[in-house]
Short mmCIF file of C-alpha atoms in Angstrom, two decimals:
data_model
loop_
_atom_site.label_atom_id
_atom_site.label_comp_id
_atom_site.label_asym_id
_atom_site.label_seq_id
_atom_site.Cartn_x
_atom_site.Cartn_y
_atom_site.Cartn_z
CA MET A 1455 -101.19 -141.43 -56.14
CA LYS A 1456 -98.31 -139.65 -57.82
CA ALA A 1457 -96.26 -137.62 -55.37
CA VAL A 1458 -94.36 -134.47 -56.18
CA SER A 1459 -91.21 -134.25 -54.09
CA PRO A 1460 -91.32 -131.30 -51.68
CA ILE A 1461 -88.61 -128.63 -52.00
CA ARG A 1462 -87.92 -126.00 -49.33
CA LEU A 1463 -88.46 -122.23 -49.69
CA ALA A 1464 -90.17 -119.37 -47.86
CA ARG A 1465 -93.85 -118.35 -48.09
CA SER A 1466 -94.65 -115.70 -50.74
CA PRO A 1467 -96.00 -112.39 -49.28
CA ALA A 1468 -98.72 -110.02 -50.49
CA LEU A 1469 -100.69 -112.50 -52.58
CA LEU A 1470 -103.65 -111.50 -54.72
CA SER A 1471 -107.07 -111.81 -53.17
CA LEU A 1472 -108.74 -115.13 -53.82
CA LEU A 1473 -111.73 -113.14 -55.05
CA ILE A 1474 -109.88 -112.46 -58.32
CA GLY A 1475 -110.93 -115.10 -60.80
CA ILE A 1476 -113.12 -116.96 -58.28
CA LEU A 1477 -116.73 -117.92 -58.80
CA LEU A 1478 -118.12 -118.39 -55.31
CA ILE A 1479 -120.78 -121.01 -55.53
CA SER A 1480 -121.46 -120.88 -51.80
CA GLY A 1481 -119.95 -119.60 -48.60
CA CYS A 1482 -121.29 -122.53 -46.62
CA ALA A 1483 -118.85 -123.89 -44.11
CA SER A 1484 -117.38 -127.32 -44.69
CA SER A 1485 -118.14 -130.02 -42.17
CA ARG A 1486 -114.43 -130.80 -42.19
CA SER A 1487 -112.06 -128.38 -40.47
CA GLN A 1488 -109.17 -127.09 -42.59
CA SER A 1489 -106.72 -126.38 -39.77
CA ASP A 1490 -103.05 -125.68 -40.39
CA GLU A 1491 -102.12 -129.16 -39.19
CA GLU A 1492 -104.55 -130.82 -41.60
CA THR A 1493 -103.36 -128.80 -44.59
CA LYS A 1494 -99.62 -129.40 -44.42
CA VAL A 1495 -100.36 -131.95 -47.13
CA ILE A 1496 -102.45 -130.82 -50.12
CA ARG A 1497 -103.87 -133.53 -52.37
CA ILE A 1498 -105.03 -132.52 -55.85
CA LYS A 1499 -106.72 -134.89 -58.30
CA GLY A 1500 -108.56 -134.50 -61.57
CA SER A 1501 -108.11 -133.14 -65.07
CA ASP A 1502 -105.54 -134.84 -67.30
CA THR A 1503 -105.56 -131.67 -69.42
CA MET A 1504 -104.27 -129.79 -66.37
CA LEU A 1505 -101.88 -132.47 -65.09
CA LEU A 1506 -98.74 -130.85 -66.51
CA LEU A 1507 -99.83 -127.42 -65.27
CA VAL A 1508 -100.77 -128.53 -61.75
CA ASN A 1509 -97.52 -130.47 -61.39
CA ARG A 1510 -95.57 -127.34 -62.36
CA TRP A 1511 -97.57 -125.22 -59.91
CA ALA A 1512 -96.91 -127.75 -57.17
CA GLU A 1513 -93.17 -127.88 -57.84
CA ALA A 1514 -92.82 -124.09 -57.91
CA PHE A 1515 -94.98 -123.55 -54.81
CA MET A 1516 -93.14 -126.18 -52.77
CA LYS A 1517 -89.86 -124.46 -53.57
CA LEU A 1518 -91.34 -121.44 -51.83
CA ASN A 1519 -92.82 -123.35 -48.89
CA PRO A 1520 -90.69 -125.85 -46.94
CA ASP A 1521 -93.49 -127.14 -44.73
CA ILE A 1522 -96.10 -128.07 -47.34
CA ALA A 1523 -96.22 -131.18 -49.55
CA ILE A 1524 -98.48 -131.28 -52.60
CA TYR A 1525 -99.48 -134.57 -54.20
CA VAL A 1526 -100.91 -134.44 -57.73
CA GLU A 1527 -102.81 -137.09 -59.67
CA GLY A 1528 -104.79 -137.14 -62.94
CA GLY A 1529 -107.58 -139.51 -63.80
CA GLY A 1530 -110.03 -137.06 -65.36
CA THR A 1531 -112.16 -134.16 -64.18
CA GLY A 1532 -115.06 -136.37 -63.10
CA THR A 1533 -112.74 -138.60 -61.08
CA GLY A 1534 -111.25 -135.60 -59.30
CA ILE A 1535 -114.65 -134.14 -58.45
CA ARG A 1536 -115.78 -137.47 -56.99
CA ALA A 1537 -112.62 -137.56 -54.86
CA LEU A 1538 -113.38 -134.03 -53.61
CA ILE A 1539 -116.95 -134.99 -52.74
CA GLU A 1540 -115.72 -138.02 -50.80
CA GLY A 1541 -113.16 -135.93 -48.91
CA ASP A 1542 -110.20 -137.81 -50.38
CA VAL A 1543 -108.54 -134.64 -51.72
CA GLU A 1544 -108.36 -130.97 -50.75
CA LEU A 1545 -108.64 -129.69 -54.33
CA SER A 1546 -109.80 -131.08 -57.63
CA SER A 1547 -108.57 -129.79 -60.99
CA ALA A 1548 -111.11 -129.52 -63.79
CA SER A 1549 -111.45 -128.51 -67.43
CA ARG A 1550 -115.17 -127.78 -67.05
CA SER A 1551 -117.49 -126.23 -64.48
CA LEU A 1552 -119.26 -128.18 -61.74
CA ARG A 1553 -122.51 -129.82 -62.81
CA PRO A 1554 -125.68 -129.30 -60.74
CA SER A 1555 -125.71 -132.96 -59.71
CA GLU A 1556 -122.13 -132.67 -58.45
CA VAL A 1557 -122.96 -129.55 -56.45
CA GLN A 1558 -125.91 -131.40 -54.90
CA ARG A 1559 -123.73 -134.38 -53.92
CA LEU A 1560 -121.09 -132.04 -52.52
CA LEU A 1561 -123.73 -130.41 -50.32
CA GLU A 1562 -125.07 -133.76 -49.15
CA LYS A 1563 -121.63 -135.22 -48.42
CA ARG A 1564 -119.58 -132.22 -47.29
CA GLY A 1565 -122.22 -129.73 -46.11
CA SER A 1566 -121.11 -127.13 -48.66
CA LEU A 1567 -121.92 -126.11 -52.21
CA GLY A 1568 -118.22 -125.67 -52.93
CA LEU A 1569 -115.93 -123.06 -54.38
CA SER A 1570 -114.89 -122.75 -58.02
CA ILE A 1571 -111.59 -120.99 -58.76
CA LEU A 1572 -110.77 -119.83 -62.27
CA THR A 1573 -107.05 -120.48 -62.79
CA ALA A 1574 -106.28 -120.20 -66.52
CA LYS A 1575 -107.78 -120.17 -70.01
CA ASP A 1576 -107.32 -122.79 -72.69
CA ALA A 1577 -108.07 -123.25 -76.35
CA LEU A 1578 -109.67 -126.62 -76.83
CA SER A 1579 -107.43 -127.51 -79.75
CA VAL A 1580 -108.35 -129.84 -82.59
CA TYR A 1581 -105.33 -131.98 -83.47
CA LEU A 1582 -104.56 -133.22 -86.99
CA ASN A 1583 -101.74 -135.36 -88.34
CA PRO A 1584 -99.00 -133.10 -89.83
CA GLY A 1585 -99.34 -134.92 -93.15
CA ASN A 1586 -102.99 -133.92 -93.51
CA PRO A 1587 -103.32 -130.87 -95.81
CA VAL A 1588 -106.47 -129.71 -93.98
CA ASN A 1589 -105.67 -126.91 -91.53
CA ASN A 1590 -109.05 -125.21 -91.02
CA LEU A 1591 -112.51 -126.53 -90.16
CA THR A 1592 -115.84 -124.98 -89.30
CA ILE A 1593 -117.85 -125.89 -86.21
CA ALA A 1594 -120.41 -127.53 -88.50
CA GLN A 1595 -117.69 -129.66 -90.11
CA LEU A 1596 -116.34 -130.64 -86.69
CA LYS A 1597 -119.78 -131.72 -85.58
CA ALA A 1598 -120.24 -133.77 -88.75
CA ILE A 1599 -116.86 -135.47 -88.29
CA PHE A 1600 -117.21 -136.28 -84.58
CA SER A 1601 -120.84 -137.38 -84.88
CA GLY A 1602 -119.85 -139.77 -87.68
CA SER A 1603 -121.94 -138.26 -90.48
CA VAL A 1604 -118.77 -137.34 -92.42
CA SER A 1605 -116.10 -140.04 -92.67
CA ASN A 1606 -113.77 -138.93 -95.48
CA TRP A 1607 -111.49 -135.90 -95.59
CA LYS A 1608 -112.50 -135.14 -99.20
CA ASP A 1609 -115.91 -134.09 -97.86
CA VAL A 1610 -114.35 -131.25 -95.84
CA GLY A 1611 -111.87 -129.96 -98.41
CA GLY A 1612 -109.13 -132.55 -97.96
CA ILE A 1613 -107.83 -135.52 -99.91
CA ASP A 1614 -109.60 -138.84 -100.41
CA MET A 1615 -108.67 -140.43 -97.09
CA PRO A 1616 -110.80 -142.02 -94.33
CA ILE A 1617 -111.23 -139.99 -91.14
CA THR A 1618 -110.31 -141.71 -87.90
CA VAL A 1619 -111.82 -139.98 -84.88
CA VAL A 1620 -110.20 -140.28 -81.45
CA GLY A 1621 -111.67 -138.93 -78.24
CA ARG A 1622 -111.54 -139.08 -74.46
CA PRO A 1623 -113.60 -141.20 -72.01
CA PRO A 1624 -116.81 -139.84 -70.43
CA ASN A 1625 -115.09 -139.01 -67.10
CA SER A 1626 -113.01 -136.41 -68.97
CA GLY A 1627 -114.06 -132.77 -68.66
CA THR A 1628 -112.71 -132.20 -72.16
CA TYR A 1629 -114.98 -134.97 -73.50
CA LEU A 1630 -118.02 -133.27 -71.96
CA PHE A 1631 -117.00 -129.74 -72.98
CA PHE A 1632 -116.49 -130.82 -76.59
CA ARG A 1633 -119.80 -132.71 -76.65
CA GLU A 1634 -121.71 -129.72 -75.23
CA HIS A 1635 -120.05 -126.97 -77.27
CA VAL A 1636 -119.30 -128.69 -80.59
CA LEU A 1637 -121.80 -131.57 -80.81
CA ASP A 1638 -124.60 -129.56 -79.16
CA GLY A 1639 -125.08 -132.40 -76.70
CA ASP A 1640 -125.46 -135.09 -79.36
CA PRO A 1641 -123.48 -138.34 -78.95
CA TYR A 1642 -120.11 -139.03 -80.51
CA GLY A 1643 -120.10 -141.26 -83.57
CA PRO A 1644 -120.07 -145.03 -82.94
CA SER A 1645 -116.65 -145.50 -84.56
CA THR A 1646 -114.89 -143.00 -82.26
CA GLU A 1647 -111.74 -144.45 -80.74
CA THR A 1648 -111.38 -143.75 -76.99
CA VAL A 1649 -108.03 -143.22 -75.26
CA PRO A 1650 -107.45 -142.28 -71.61
CA THR A 1651 -105.32 -139.12 -71.75
CA THR A 1652 -104.47 -136.10 -73.88
CA SER A 1653 -100.98 -137.50 -74.42
CA ALA A 1654 -102.55 -140.69 -75.79
CA VAL A 1655 -104.68 -138.62 -78.18
CA ILE A 1656 -101.52 -136.93 -79.46
CA ARG A 1657 -99.76 -140.27 -79.99
CA PHE A 1658 -102.78 -141.64 -81.85
CA VAL A 1659 -103.04 -138.60 -84.14
CA LYS A 1660 -99.31 -138.74 -84.91
CA SER A 1661 -99.55 -142.42 -85.84
CA GLN A 1662 -102.61 -142.20 -88.13
CA PRO A 1663 -102.51 -139.92 -91.21
CA GLY A 1664 -106.30 -139.53 -91.24
CA ALA A 1665 -106.77 -139.09 -87.50
CA ILE A 1666 -108.40 -136.17 -85.72
CA GLY A 1667 -108.58 -135.58 -81.96
CA TYR A 1668 -108.87 -132.79 -79.42
CA GLY A 1669 -107.24 -131.57 -76.22
CA GLY A 1670 -105.49 -128.71 -74.47
CA LEU A 1671 -103.47 -125.99 -76.15
CA ALA A 1672 -100.35 -126.88 -74.15
CA TYR A 1673 -100.07 -130.35 -75.69
CA GLY A 1674 -99.01 -131.53 -79.12
CA SER A 1675 -96.24 -129.31 -80.44
CA ASP A 1676 -95.60 -131.91 -83.15
CA VAL A 1677 -99.17 -132.15 -84.49
CA THR A 1678 -101.25 -129.58 -86.38
CA HIS A 1679 -103.46 -127.40 -84.19
CA CYS A 1680 -106.32 -126.81 -86.62
CA ALA A 1681 -107.83 -123.35 -87.09
CA ILE A 1682 -111.57 -123.25 -86.33
CA GLU A 1683 -113.75 -120.92 -88.40
CA GLY A 1684 -110.49 -119.44 -89.73
CA VAL A 1685 -109.17 -118.58 -86.24
CA GLU A 1686 -105.93 -120.11 -84.97
CA PRO A 1687 -105.86 -121.53 -81.40
CA THR A 1688 -103.35 -119.01 -80.02
CA ALA A 1689 -103.06 -117.28 -76.67
CA GLU A 1690 -103.98 -113.94 -78.27
CA ASN A 1691 -107.10 -115.35 -79.90
CA VAL A 1692 -108.17 -117.12 -76.72
CA ARG A 1693 -107.74 -113.96 -74.65
CA SER A 1694 -109.62 -111.82 -77.18
CA GLY A 1695 -112.50 -114.30 -77.37
CA SER A 1696 -112.18 -114.80 -81.13
CA TYR A 1697 -111.28 -118.50 -80.91
CA PRO A 1698 -114.68 -120.25 -80.81
CA ILE A 1699 -114.01 -123.14 -78.42
CA ALA A 1700 -112.01 -121.57 -75.60
CA ARG A 1701 -112.65 -122.48 -71.96
CA TYR A 1702 -111.52 -121.86 -68.40
CA LEU A 1703 -109.50 -124.30 -66.30
CA TYR A 1704 -110.52 -124.63 -62.64
CA LEU A 1705 -109.56 -125.71 -59.17
CA PHE A 1706 -112.48 -126.76 -56.96
CA SER A 1707 -112.54 -126.72 -53.16
CA ALA A 1708 -115.27 -128.07 -50.89
CA ALA A 1709 -115.27 -124.79 -48.93
CA PRO A 1710 -113.43 -121.44 -48.94
CA PRO A 1711 -109.74 -122.41 -48.58
CA GLU A 1712 -107.83 -121.75 -45.39
CA GLY A 1713 -104.25 -122.21 -44.24
CA ALA A 1714 -101.89 -123.85 -46.73
CA ILE A 1715 -104.67 -124.46 -49.23
CA LYS A 1716 -105.47 -120.74 -49.35
CA ALA A 1717 -101.77 -119.91 -49.61
CA PHE A 1718 -101.50 -122.23 -52.62
CA THR A 1719 -104.61 -120.98 -54.43
CA ASP A 1720 -103.63 -117.35 -53.74
CA TRP A 1721 -100.21 -118.07 -55.24
CA VAL A 1722 -101.80 -119.67 -58.33
CA LEU A 1723 -103.66 -116.37 -58.78
CA SER A 1724 -100.52 -114.28 -58.40
CA ASN A 1725 -98.32 -113.10 -61.27
CA ALA A 1726 -95.88 -115.89 -60.36
CA GLY A 1727 -98.56 -118.57 -60.61
CA GLN A 1728 -99.90 -117.12 -63.85
CA GLU A 1729 -96.38 -117.01 -65.27
CA VAL A 1730 -96.31 -120.81 -64.85
CA VAL A 1731 -99.56 -120.92 -66.86
CA ARG A 1732 -97.83 -119.05 -69.67
CA GLU A 1733 -94.68 -121.19 -69.50
CA VAL A 1734 -96.66 -124.43 -69.72
CA GLY A 1735 -98.55 -123.20 -72.79
CA TYR A 1736 -101.97 -122.15 -71.49
CA VAL A 1737 -103.33 -118.61 -71.29
CA PRO A 1738 -103.01 -116.51 -68.11
CA LEU A 1739 -106.13 -114.86 -66.74
CA TRP A 1740 -104.65 -111.40 -67.36
CA GLU A 1741 -101.84 -109.81 -69.34
CA LEU A 1742 -98.57 -110.39 -67.51
CA PRO A 1743 -95.66 -107.97 -67.43
CA GLU A 1744 -93.09 -108.63 -70.11
CA GLU A 1745 -89.95 -110.33 -68.84
#
């Protein structure tokens, strides 16, 4: 597990209520006590999309809190949720909501239906190689490309060049979100290349002129972030709701947080925590004061 080195600072006062941006799935009590002694170490595992963001949150929060160590690991949304269900972590990071089957397992294993905390918004960006003249696609064209029914860029307004599709593994929340919201639940095409992380998707797209992939808005400054239905994947368009494949990013807890875990999640939902969201390249939950 990747550790983030603790740095000393004092606890931040007057934090926003955890009710802001939280979807309370259940108030059931966890079978595991979250005492102050148990929560001096906070383990977070899950979304690779959120890995950069959660690491930055952890670093900033530990500078403010000398007595708390936060350890952050990726591995995918599904992997993080399984770790939360098993009690191996205090929080899981996720780029999709909890599935009913996961809520059921959480209840069976931890005695709670869990807590879902909205932490940021993201444009699920479609990445293209900078040499590809295509810079706008419709949802219907995306579905045709990723399902494999269209395999040449000339069929979607580009040049005569084969399309190489790259995606994420099934344990990725981004994989599932894209399948549900772009492919309407249909499977990806059989020729889709699979890579483990968003960074790997970016590298693949940069190396292949005809490649297309997807991932978070905060990644890939050196690839083309394709407009969808004529709408650019920008913070303004995500916040306004005009970008068609925007989503929330989450932290999940097995029960309502207490102690250090609550202090951390409250801080994430403060202006300071949301400023980190903006700095990393995602979209804060609300308009922040100008610096």
